[in-house]
């Protein structure tokens, strides 16, 4: 594992790219070097061919050959071709061991040519170049058209010729190293760009794996290229997946908490119901047992006991009805039929019913609801809610007046207030008024027949219809219930 991580990915990517680019540059420069060298050698070869052709032309023109060669020697004395050797043989003298008839520079003897060249010069065609060891580097054998004259032309490998044939100079090496540097710089930029993206992606993966900190996509700084776009997509997928998992986990925890809370409330409600049922059932049983066991009981006493038993039966029926209502609201809140309700008409009808039945007692009910006030709701449930608020005020407020009024409205909701001018409640009891079976005055509530479910039922009705509800003590005395209902648009 240590050996695998000895070199970073950048080095493992940079070195091959640089090596490949340098190999390519080297190949191209070597090809250019060889082409340049061959070109310059071809120039020398052509020049020697020109020398031989000029000698042949001088011979054909009948010029003095030696004077012509001396003139050539003076012409090339300070040039790259200084030291060129030209020897002119008559064909009839070849093979006899005689020296050249005319020569420029040191004579080129037949023996020297035979010893230093692979083939006999006399058999070589016009313009052929032969490599050989020793001082001679270029060599030409040329015959006149009539075949009477053979010209040997040789160029010694002098420093001037070597420098002239050199395929490279300072510019060549500057270009070579410049190309190598540029290729290395290009490789550096490419590999840095690629590995930077990989490095950022690695840091992101490490942060995601460690879960030590929140991953912010804007802080990752992926490069703006295809690889960066892919990395951003991968990071975004991870972030979205993480957020989805966290949301799912939160929802799961909320659902579990809701289930646990519902179970707790059901247990609490069951215990409360059992507790609430024991009292009326016990009272009923006691009165009935007393009546049945006392044969000599007078009619007046018997009637009193039976009426008390009847009162507790009524109380028991009210309790069961309220429990049934709470259960229906909790289990079927999503199935409640919602219609357009004329809230002014509904409150008006409730006012008439309570006034006719005398259920408001000594308290006066008043309302301030606009004629065109239409809400989304359920007529039966809203009637039950307002009726429960009125009954609660009659039983517990000790006031003389109560009422309902509209206090505000928005684009979607009406806000109403149900108030009384009674004594209110202790501030510490305010948070518990909507709790099931909660009573401010336990003894009096049971005496008047209260079940402790009236206000919780009202709040459940309002919330099941899409509204909200709260309660507070009024500054001038009494309670004020604030609730909202959706507008019927």
mmCIF file of N, CA, C and O in Angstrom, residues 208-276:
data_model
loop_
_atom_site.group_PDB
_atom_site.id
_atom_site.type_symbol
_atom_site.label_atom_id
_atom_site.label_comp_id
_atom_site.label_asym_id
_atom_site.label_seq_id
_atom_site.Cartn_x
_atom_site.Cartn_y
_atom_site.Cartn_z
ATOM 1 N N UNK A 208 -17.352 13.888 3.214
ATOM 2 C CA UNK A 208 -18.637 13.184 3.228
ATOM 3 C C UNK A 208 -18.547 11.896 4.028
ATOM 4 O O UNK A 208 -19.477 11.528 4.742
ATOM 5 N N UNK A 209 -17.401 11.193 3.910
ATOM 6 C CA UNK A 209 -17.246 9.931 4.633
ATOM 7 C C UNK A 209 -17.105 10.152 6.130
ATOM 8 O O UNK A 209 -17.629 9.386 6.937
ATOM 9 N N UNK A 210 -16.372 11.205 6.510
ATOM 10 C CA UNK A 210 -16.143 11.463 7.934
ATOM 11 C C UNK A 210 -17.351 12.057 8.625
ATOM 12 O O UNK A 210 -17.535 11.909 9.830
ATOM 13 N N UNK A 211 -18.195 12.783 7.830
ATOM 14 C CA UNK A 211 -19.393 13.440 8.374
ATOM 15 C C UNK A 211 -19.041 14.377 9.529
ATOM 16 O O UNK A 211 -19.815 14.581 10.449
ATOM 17 N N UNK A 212 -17.841 14.954 9.448
ATOM 18 C CA UNK A 212 -17.419 15.865 10.511
ATOM 19 C C UNK A 212 -17.952 17.276 10.309
ATOM 20 O O UNK A 212 -17.972 18.072 11.223
ATOM 21 N N UNK A 213 -18.346 17.591 9.071
ATOM 22 C CA UNK A 213 -18.821 18.942 8.813
ATOM 23 C C UNK A 213 -19.809 18.916 7.666
ATOM 24 O O UNK A 213 -19.885 17.964 6.905
ATOM 25 N N UNK A 214 -20.561 19.981 7.570
ATOM 26 C CA UNK A 214 -21.510 20.101 6.476
ATOM 27 C C UNK A 214 -20.762 20.365 5.177
ATOM 28 O O UNK A 214 -19.786 21.121 5.147
ATOM 29 N N UNK A 215 -21.184 19.740 4.111
ATOM 30 C CA UNK A 215 -20.544 19.911 2.811
ATOM 31 C C UNK A 215 -21.261 21.004 2.052
ATOM 32 O O UNK A 215 -22.454 20.887 1.761
ATOM 33 N N UNK A 216 -20.534 22.085 1.743
ATOM 34 C CA UNK A 216 -21.095 23.218 1.006
ATOM 35 C C UNK A 216 -20.581 23.158 -0.417
ATOM 36 O O UNK A 216 -19.378 23.262 -0.670
ATOM 37 N N UNK A 217 -21.498 22.962 -1.375
ATOM 38 C CA UNK A 217 -21.099 22.822 -2.779
ATOM 39 C C UNK A 217 -20.413 24.072 -3.301
ATOM 40 O O UNK A 217 -19.504 23.989 -4.125
ATOM 41 N N UNK A 218 -20.804 25.245 -2.820
ATOM 42 C CA UNK A 218 -20.210 26.494 -3.301
ATOM 43 C C UNK A 218 -18.758 26.648 -2.849
ATOM 44 O O UNK A 218 -17.996 27.404 -3.459
ATOM 45 N N UNK A 219 -18.356 25.948 -1.791
ATOM 46 C CA UNK A 219 -16.996 26.075 -1.278
ATOM 47 C C UNK A 219 -16.048 25.034 -1.863
ATOM 48 O O UNK A 219 -14.860 25.043 -1.536
ATOM 49 N N UNK A 220 -16.530 24.144 -2.716
ATOM 50 C CA UNK A 220 -15.670 23.085 -3.246
ATOM 51 C C UNK A 220 -14.786 23.589 -4.383
ATOM 52 O O UNK A 220 -13.725 23.033 -4.642
ATOM 53 N N UNK A 221 -15.210 24.612 -5.118
ATOM 54 C CA UNK A 221 -14.404 25.236 -6.179
ATOM 55 C C UNK A 221 -13.996 24.229 -7.248
ATOM 56 O O UNK A 221 -12.811 24.104 -7.580
ATOM 57 N N UNK A 222 -14.938 23.480 -7.774
ATOM 58 C CA UNK A 222 -14.626 22.606 -8.891
ATOM 59 C C UNK A 222 -14.330 23.459 -10.119
ATOM 60 O O UNK A 222 -14.963 24.496 -10.325
ATOM 61 N N UNK A 223 -13.366 23.042 -10.957
ATOM 62 C CA UNK A 223 -13.063 23.834 -12.165
ATOM 63 C C UNK A 223 -14.248 23.831 -13.119
ATOM 64 O O UNK A 223 -15.095 22.931 -13.109
ATOM 65 N N UNK A 224 -14.293 24.857 -13.957
ATOM 66 C CA UNK A 224 -15.406 25.002 -14.895
ATOM 67 C C UNK A 224 -15.073 24.289 -16.206
ATOM 68 O O UNK A 224 -14.773 24.906 -17.223
ATOM 69 N N UNK A 225 -15.099 22.958 -16.154
ATOM 70 C CA UNK A 225 -14.925 22.144 -17.340
ATOM 71 C C UNK A 225 -15.804 20.907 -17.201
ATOM 72 O O UNK A 225 -16.575 20.784 -16.245
ATOM 73 N N UNK A 226 -15.695 19.989 -18.199
ATOM 74 C CA UNK A 226 -16.578 18.822 -18.182
ATOM 75 C C UNK A 226 -16.371 17.982 -16.933
ATOM 76 O O UNK A 226 -17.331 17.511 -16.308
ATOM 77 N N UNK A 227 -15.096 17.771 -16.552
ATOM 78 C CA UNK A 227 -14.821 16.975 -15.356
ATOM 79 C C UNK A 227 -15.342 17.670 -14.103
ATOM 80 O O UNK A 227 -15.877 17.023 -13.193
ATOM 81 N N UNK A 228 -15.206 19.000 -14.069
ATOM 82 C CA UNK A 228 -15.741 19.748 -12.939
ATOM 83 C C UNK A 228 -17.256 19.665 -12.880
ATOM 84 O O UNK A 228 -17.839 19.541 -11.801
ATOM 85 N N UNK A 229 -17.909 19.718 -14.071
ATOM 86 C CA UNK A 229 -19.370 19.602 -14.100
ATOM 87 C C UNK A 229 -19.825 18.240 -13.585
ATOM 88 O O UNK A 229 -20.795 18.134 -12.827
ATOM 89 N N UNK A 230 -19.102 17.185 -14.002
ATOM 90 C CA UNK A 230 -19.446 15.839 -13.529
ATOM 91 C C UNK A 230 -19.255 15.750 -12.016
ATOM 92 O O UNK A 230 -20.090 15.186 -11.301
ATOM 93 N N UNK A 231 -18.164 16.337 -11.516
ATOM 94 C CA UNK A 231 -17.900 16.305 -10.077
ATOM 95 C C UNK A 231 -18.981 17.050 -9.310
ATOM 96 O O UNK A 231 -19.420 16.605 -8.240
ATOM 97 N N UNK A 232 -19.389 18.213 -9.863
ATOM 98 C CA UNK A 232 -20.464 18.955 -9.194
ATOM 99 C C UNK A 232 -21.764 18.148 -9.165
ATOM 100 O O UNK A 232 -22.496 18.170 -8.165
ATOM 101 N N UNK A 233 -22.035 17.437 -10.260
ATOM 102 C CA UNK A 233 -23.240 16.611 -10.296
ATOM 103 C C UNK A 233 -23.164 15.505 -9.249
ATOM 104 O O UNK A 233 -24.141 15.219 -8.547
ATOM 105 N N UNK A 234 -21.972 14.874 -9.128
ATOM 106 C CA UNK A 234 -21.806 13.818 -8.121
ATOM 107 C C UNK A 234 -21.985 14.387 -6.721
ATOM 108 O O UNK A 234 -22.678 13.807 -5.878
ATOM 109 N N UNK A 235 -21.353 15.548 -6.473
ATOM 110 C CA UNK A 235 -21.470 16.176 -5.155
ATOM 111 C C UNK A 235 -22.917 16.567 -4.868
ATOM 112 O O UNK A 235 -23.414 16.381 -3.753
ATOM 113 N N UNK A 236 -23.611 17.114 -5.901
ATOM 114 C CA UNK A 236 -24.998 17.522 -5.702
ATOM 115 C C UNK A 236 -25.892 16.319 -5.433
ATOM 116 O O UNK A 236 -26.805 16.383 -4.596
ATOM 117 N N UNK A 237 -25.619 15.205 -6.145
ATOM 118 C CA UNK A 237 -26.384 13.986 -5.892
ATOM 119 C C UNK A 237 -26.201 13.513 -4.452
ATOM 120 O O UNK A 237 -27.162 13.103 -3.785
ATOM 121 N N UNK A 238 -24.938 13.579 -3.980
ATOM 122 C CA UNK A 238 -24.681 13.158 -2.596
ATOM 123 C C UNK A 238 -25.400 14.082 -1.615
ATOM 124 O O UNK A 238 -26.028 13.613 -0.656
ATOM 125 N N UNK A 239 -25.300 15.398 -1.860
ATOM 126 C CA UNK A 239 -25.933 16.355 -0.945
ATOM 127 C C UNK A 239 -27.452 16.159 -0.943
ATOM 128 O O UNK A 239 -28.083 16.133 0.121
ATOM 129 N N UNK A 240 -28.031 15.999 -2.157
ATOM 130 C CA UNK A 240 -29.479 15.778 -2.232
ATOM 131 C C UNK A 240 -29.869 14.484 -1.526
ATOM 132 O O UNK A 240 -30.882 14.438 -0.812
ATOM 133 N N UNK A 241 -29.068 13.450 -1.735
ATOM 134 C CA UNK A 241 -29.368 12.160 -1.092
ATOM 135 C C UNK A 241 -29.243 12.277 0.420
ATOM 136 O O UNK A 241 -30.085 11.765 1.167
ATOM 137 N N UNK A 242 -28.190 12.982 0.869
ATOM 138 C CA UNK A 242 -28.016 13.167 2.311
ATOM 139 C C UNK A 242 -29.171 13.953 2.908
ATOM 140 O O UNK A 242 -29.707 13.598 3.972
ATOM 141 N N UNK A 243 -29.546 15.041 2.224
ATOM 142 C CA UNK A 243 -30.672 15.843 2.719
ATOM 143 C C UNK A 243 -31.963 15.025 2.721
ATOM 144 O O UNK A 243 -32.777 15.152 3.656
ATOM 145 N N UNK A 244 -32.151 14.195 1.660
ATOM 146 C CA UNK A 244 -33.355 13.362 1.610
ATOM 147 C C UNK A 244 -33.367 12.352 2.751
ATOM 148 O O UNK A 244 -34.412 12.122 3.381
ATOM 149 N N UNK A 245 -32.182 11.766 3.028
ATOM 150 C CA UNK A 245 -32.099 10.806 4.131
ATOM 151 C C UNK A 245 -32.351 11.489 5.467
ATOM 152 O O UNK A 245 -33.053 10.944 6.335
ATOM 153 N N UNK A 246 -31.755 12.691 5.621
ATOM 154 C CA UNK A 246 -31.971 13.419 6.871
ATOM 155 C C UNK A 246 -33.434 13.812 7.028
ATOM 156 O O UNK A 246 -34.004 13.717 8.125
ATOM 157 N N UNK A 247 -34.046 14.259 5.900
ATOM 158 C CA UNK A 247 -35.464 14.619 5.954
ATOM 159 C C UNK A 247 -36.315 13.410 6.279
ATOM 160 O O UNK A 247 -37.259 13.481 7.083
ATOM 161 N N UNK A 248 -35.963 12.270 5.630
ATOM 162 C CA UNK A 248 -36.702 11.043 5.905
ATOM 163 C C UNK A 248 -36.541 10.622 7.351
ATOM 164 O O UNK A 248 -37.509 10.174 7.990
ATOM 165 N N UNK A 249 -35.302 10.790 7.871
ATOM 166 C CA UNK A 249 -35.054 10.437 9.266
ATOM 167 C C UNK A 249 -35.858 11.331 10.201
ATOM 168 O O UNK A 249 -36.447 10.844 11.175
ATOM 169 N N UNK A 250 -35.868 12.644 9.878
ATOM 170 C CA UNK A 250 -36.651 13.568 10.708
ATOM 171 C C UNK A 250 -38.138 13.221 10.656
ATOM 172 O O UNK A 250 -38.832 13.229 11.687
ATOM 173 N N UNK A 251 -38.620 12.970 9.430
ATOM 174 C CA UNK A 251 -40.031 12.615 9.296
ATOM 175 C C UNK A 251 -40.343 11.322 10.040
ATOM 176 O O UNK A 251 -41.414 11.185 10.649
ATOM 177 N N UNK A 252 -39.381 10.374 9.961
ATOM 178 C CA UNK A 252 -39.575 9.111 10.676
ATOM 179 C C UNK A 252 -39.628 9.348 12.179
ATOM 180 O O UNK A 252 -40.489 8.780 12.874
ATOM 181 N N UNK A 253 -38.714 10.201 12.663
ATOM 182 C CA UNK A 253 -38.709 10.504 14.093
ATOM 183 C C UNK A 253 -39.989 11.235 14.500
ATOM 184 O O UNK A 253 -40.559 10.963 15.568
ATOM 185 N N UNK A 254 -40.424 12.180 13.627
ATOM 186 C CA UNK A 254 -41.668 12.894 13.926
ATOM 187 C C UNK A 254 -42.848 11.926 13.942
ATOM 188 O O UNK A 254 -43.728 12.006 14.809
ATOM 189 N N UNK A 255 -42.855 10.997 12.957
ATOM 190 C CA UNK A 255 -43.949 10.027 12.897
ATOM 191 C C UNK A 255 -43.958 9.138 14.130
ATOM 192 O O UNK A 255 -45.021 8.859 14.711
ATOM 193 N N UNK A 256 -42.752 8.685 14.529
ATOM 194 C CA UNK A 256 -42.664 7.851 15.726
ATOM 195 C C UNK A 256 -43.121 8.632 16.948
ATOM 196 O O UNK A 256 -43.871 8.120 17.794
ATOM 197 N N UNK A 257 -42.649 9.903 17.014
ATOM 198 C CA UNK A 257 -43.058 10.739 18.145
ATOM 199 C C UNK A 257 -44.572 10.944 18.150
ATOM 200 O O UNK A 257 -45.213 10.904 19.216
ATOM 201 N N UNK A 258 -45.139 11.156 16.943
ATOM 202 C CA UNK A 258 -46.584 11.350 16.850
ATOM 203 C C UNK A 258 -47.329 10.094 17.286
ATOM 204 O O UNK A 258 -48.344 10.163 17.994
ATOM 205 N N UNK A 259 -46.812 8.937 16.846
ATOM 206 C CA UNK A 259 -47.448 7.671 17.246
ATOM 207 C C UNK A 259 -47.353 7.476 18.748
ATOM 208 O O UNK A 259 -48.327 7.085 19.409
ATOM 209 N N UNK A 260 -46.147 7.759 19.282
ATOM 210 C CA UNK A 260 -45.977 7.621 20.727
ATOM 211 C C UNK A 260 -46.867 8.597 21.488
ATOM 212 O O UNK A 260 -47.458 8.246 22.517
ATOM 213 N N UNK A 261 -46.949 9.848 20.957
ATOM 214 C CA UNK A 261 -47.777 10.840 21.614
ATOM 215 C C UNK A 261 -49.255 10.448 21.537
ATOM 216 O O UNK A 261 -50.012 10.605 22.514
ATOM 217 N N UNK A 262 -49.643 9.919 20.368
ATOM 218 C CA UNK A 262 -51.028 9.484 20.231
ATOM 219 C C UNK A 262 -51.333 8.330 21.187
ATOM 220 O O UNK A 262 -52.412 8.295 21.808
ATOM 221 N N UNK A 263 -50.385 7.406 21.291
ATOM 222 C CA UNK A 263 -50.586 6.287 22.217
ATOM 223 C C UNK A 263 -50.675 6.796 23.650
ATOM 224 O O UNK A 263 -51.509 6.323 24.445
ATOM 225 N N UNK A 264 -49.781 7.779 23.947
ATOM 226 C CA UNK A 264 -49.820 8.331 25.302
ATOM 227 C C UNK A 264 -51.151 9.017 25.579
ATOM 228 O O UNK A 264 -51.755 8.856 26.658
ATOM 229 N N UNK A 265 -51.627 9.792 24.589
ATOM 230 C CA UNK A 265 -52.903 10.479 24.773
ATOM 231 C C UNK A 265 -54.062 9.504 24.895
ATOM 232 O O UNK A 265 -55.004 9.730 25.678
ATOM 233 N N UNK A 266 -53.973 8.425 24.087
ATOM 234 C CA UNK A 266 -55.041 7.434 24.189
ATOM 235 C C UNK A 266 -55.044 6.776 25.559
ATOM 236 O O UNK A 266 -56.112 6.540 26.151
ATOM 237 N N UNK A 267 -53.829 6.450 26.035
ATOM 238 C CA UNK A 267 -53.749 5.854 27.371
ATOM 239 C C UNK A 267 -54.261 6.824 28.427
ATOM 240 O O UNK A 267 -55.003 6.455 29.337
ATOM 241 N N UNK A 268 -53.814 8.094 28.261
ATOM 242 C CA UNK A 268 -54.259 9.103 29.216
ATOM 243 C C UNK A 268 -55.770 9.292 29.151
ATOM 244 O O UNK A 268 -56.444 9.399 30.185
ATOM 245 N N UNK A 269 -56.302 9.333 27.911
ATOM 246 C CA UNK A 269 -57.743 9.513 27.763
ATOM 247 C C UNK A 269 -58.500 8.324 28.335
ATOM 248 O O UNK A 269 -59.543 8.474 28.994
ATOM 249 N N UNK A 270 -57.955 7.122 28.073
ATOM 250 C CA UNK A 270 -58.604 5.920 28.623
ATOM 251 C C UNK A 270 -58.619 5.960 30.140
ATOM 252 O O UNK A 270 -59.650 5.664 30.774
ATOM 253 N N UNK A 271 -57.480 6.336 30.712
ATOM 254 C CA UNK A 271 -57.415 6.426 32.178
ATOM 255 C C UNK A 271 -58.371 7.490 32.697
ATOM 256 O O UNK A 271 -59.059 7.292 33.719
ATOM 257 N N UNK A 272 -58.400 8.638 31.981
ATOM 258 C CA UNK A 272 -59.301 9.710 32.407
ATOM 259 C C UNK A 272 -60.765 9.300 32.282
ATOM 260 O O UNK A 272 -61.602 9.607 33.152
ATOM 261 N N UNK A 273 -61.073 8.598 31.172
ATOM 262 C CA UNK A 273 -62.455 8.139 30.992
ATOM 263 C C UNK A 273 -62.845 7.172 32.105
ATOM 264 O O UNK A 273 -63.946 7.256 32.677
ATOM 265 N N UNK A 274 -61.913 6.236 32.381
ATOM 266 C CA UNK A 274 -62.196 5.288 33.468
ATOM 267 C C UNK A 274 -62.441 6.024 34.775
ATOM 268 O O UNK A 274 -63.364 5.691 35.539
ATOM 269 N N UNK A 275 -61.565 7.032 35.005
ATOM 270 C CA UNK A 275 -61.716 7.795 36.245
ATOM 271 C C UNK A 275 -63.036 8.564 36.265
ATOM 272 O O UNK A 275 -63.738 8.606 37.298
ATOM 273 N N UNK A 276 -63.368 9.187 35.096
ATOM 274 C CA UNK A 276 -64.594 9.974 35.036
ATOM 275 C C UNK A 276 -65.835 9.084 35.117
ATOM 276 O O UNK A 276 -66.871 9.493 35.649
#
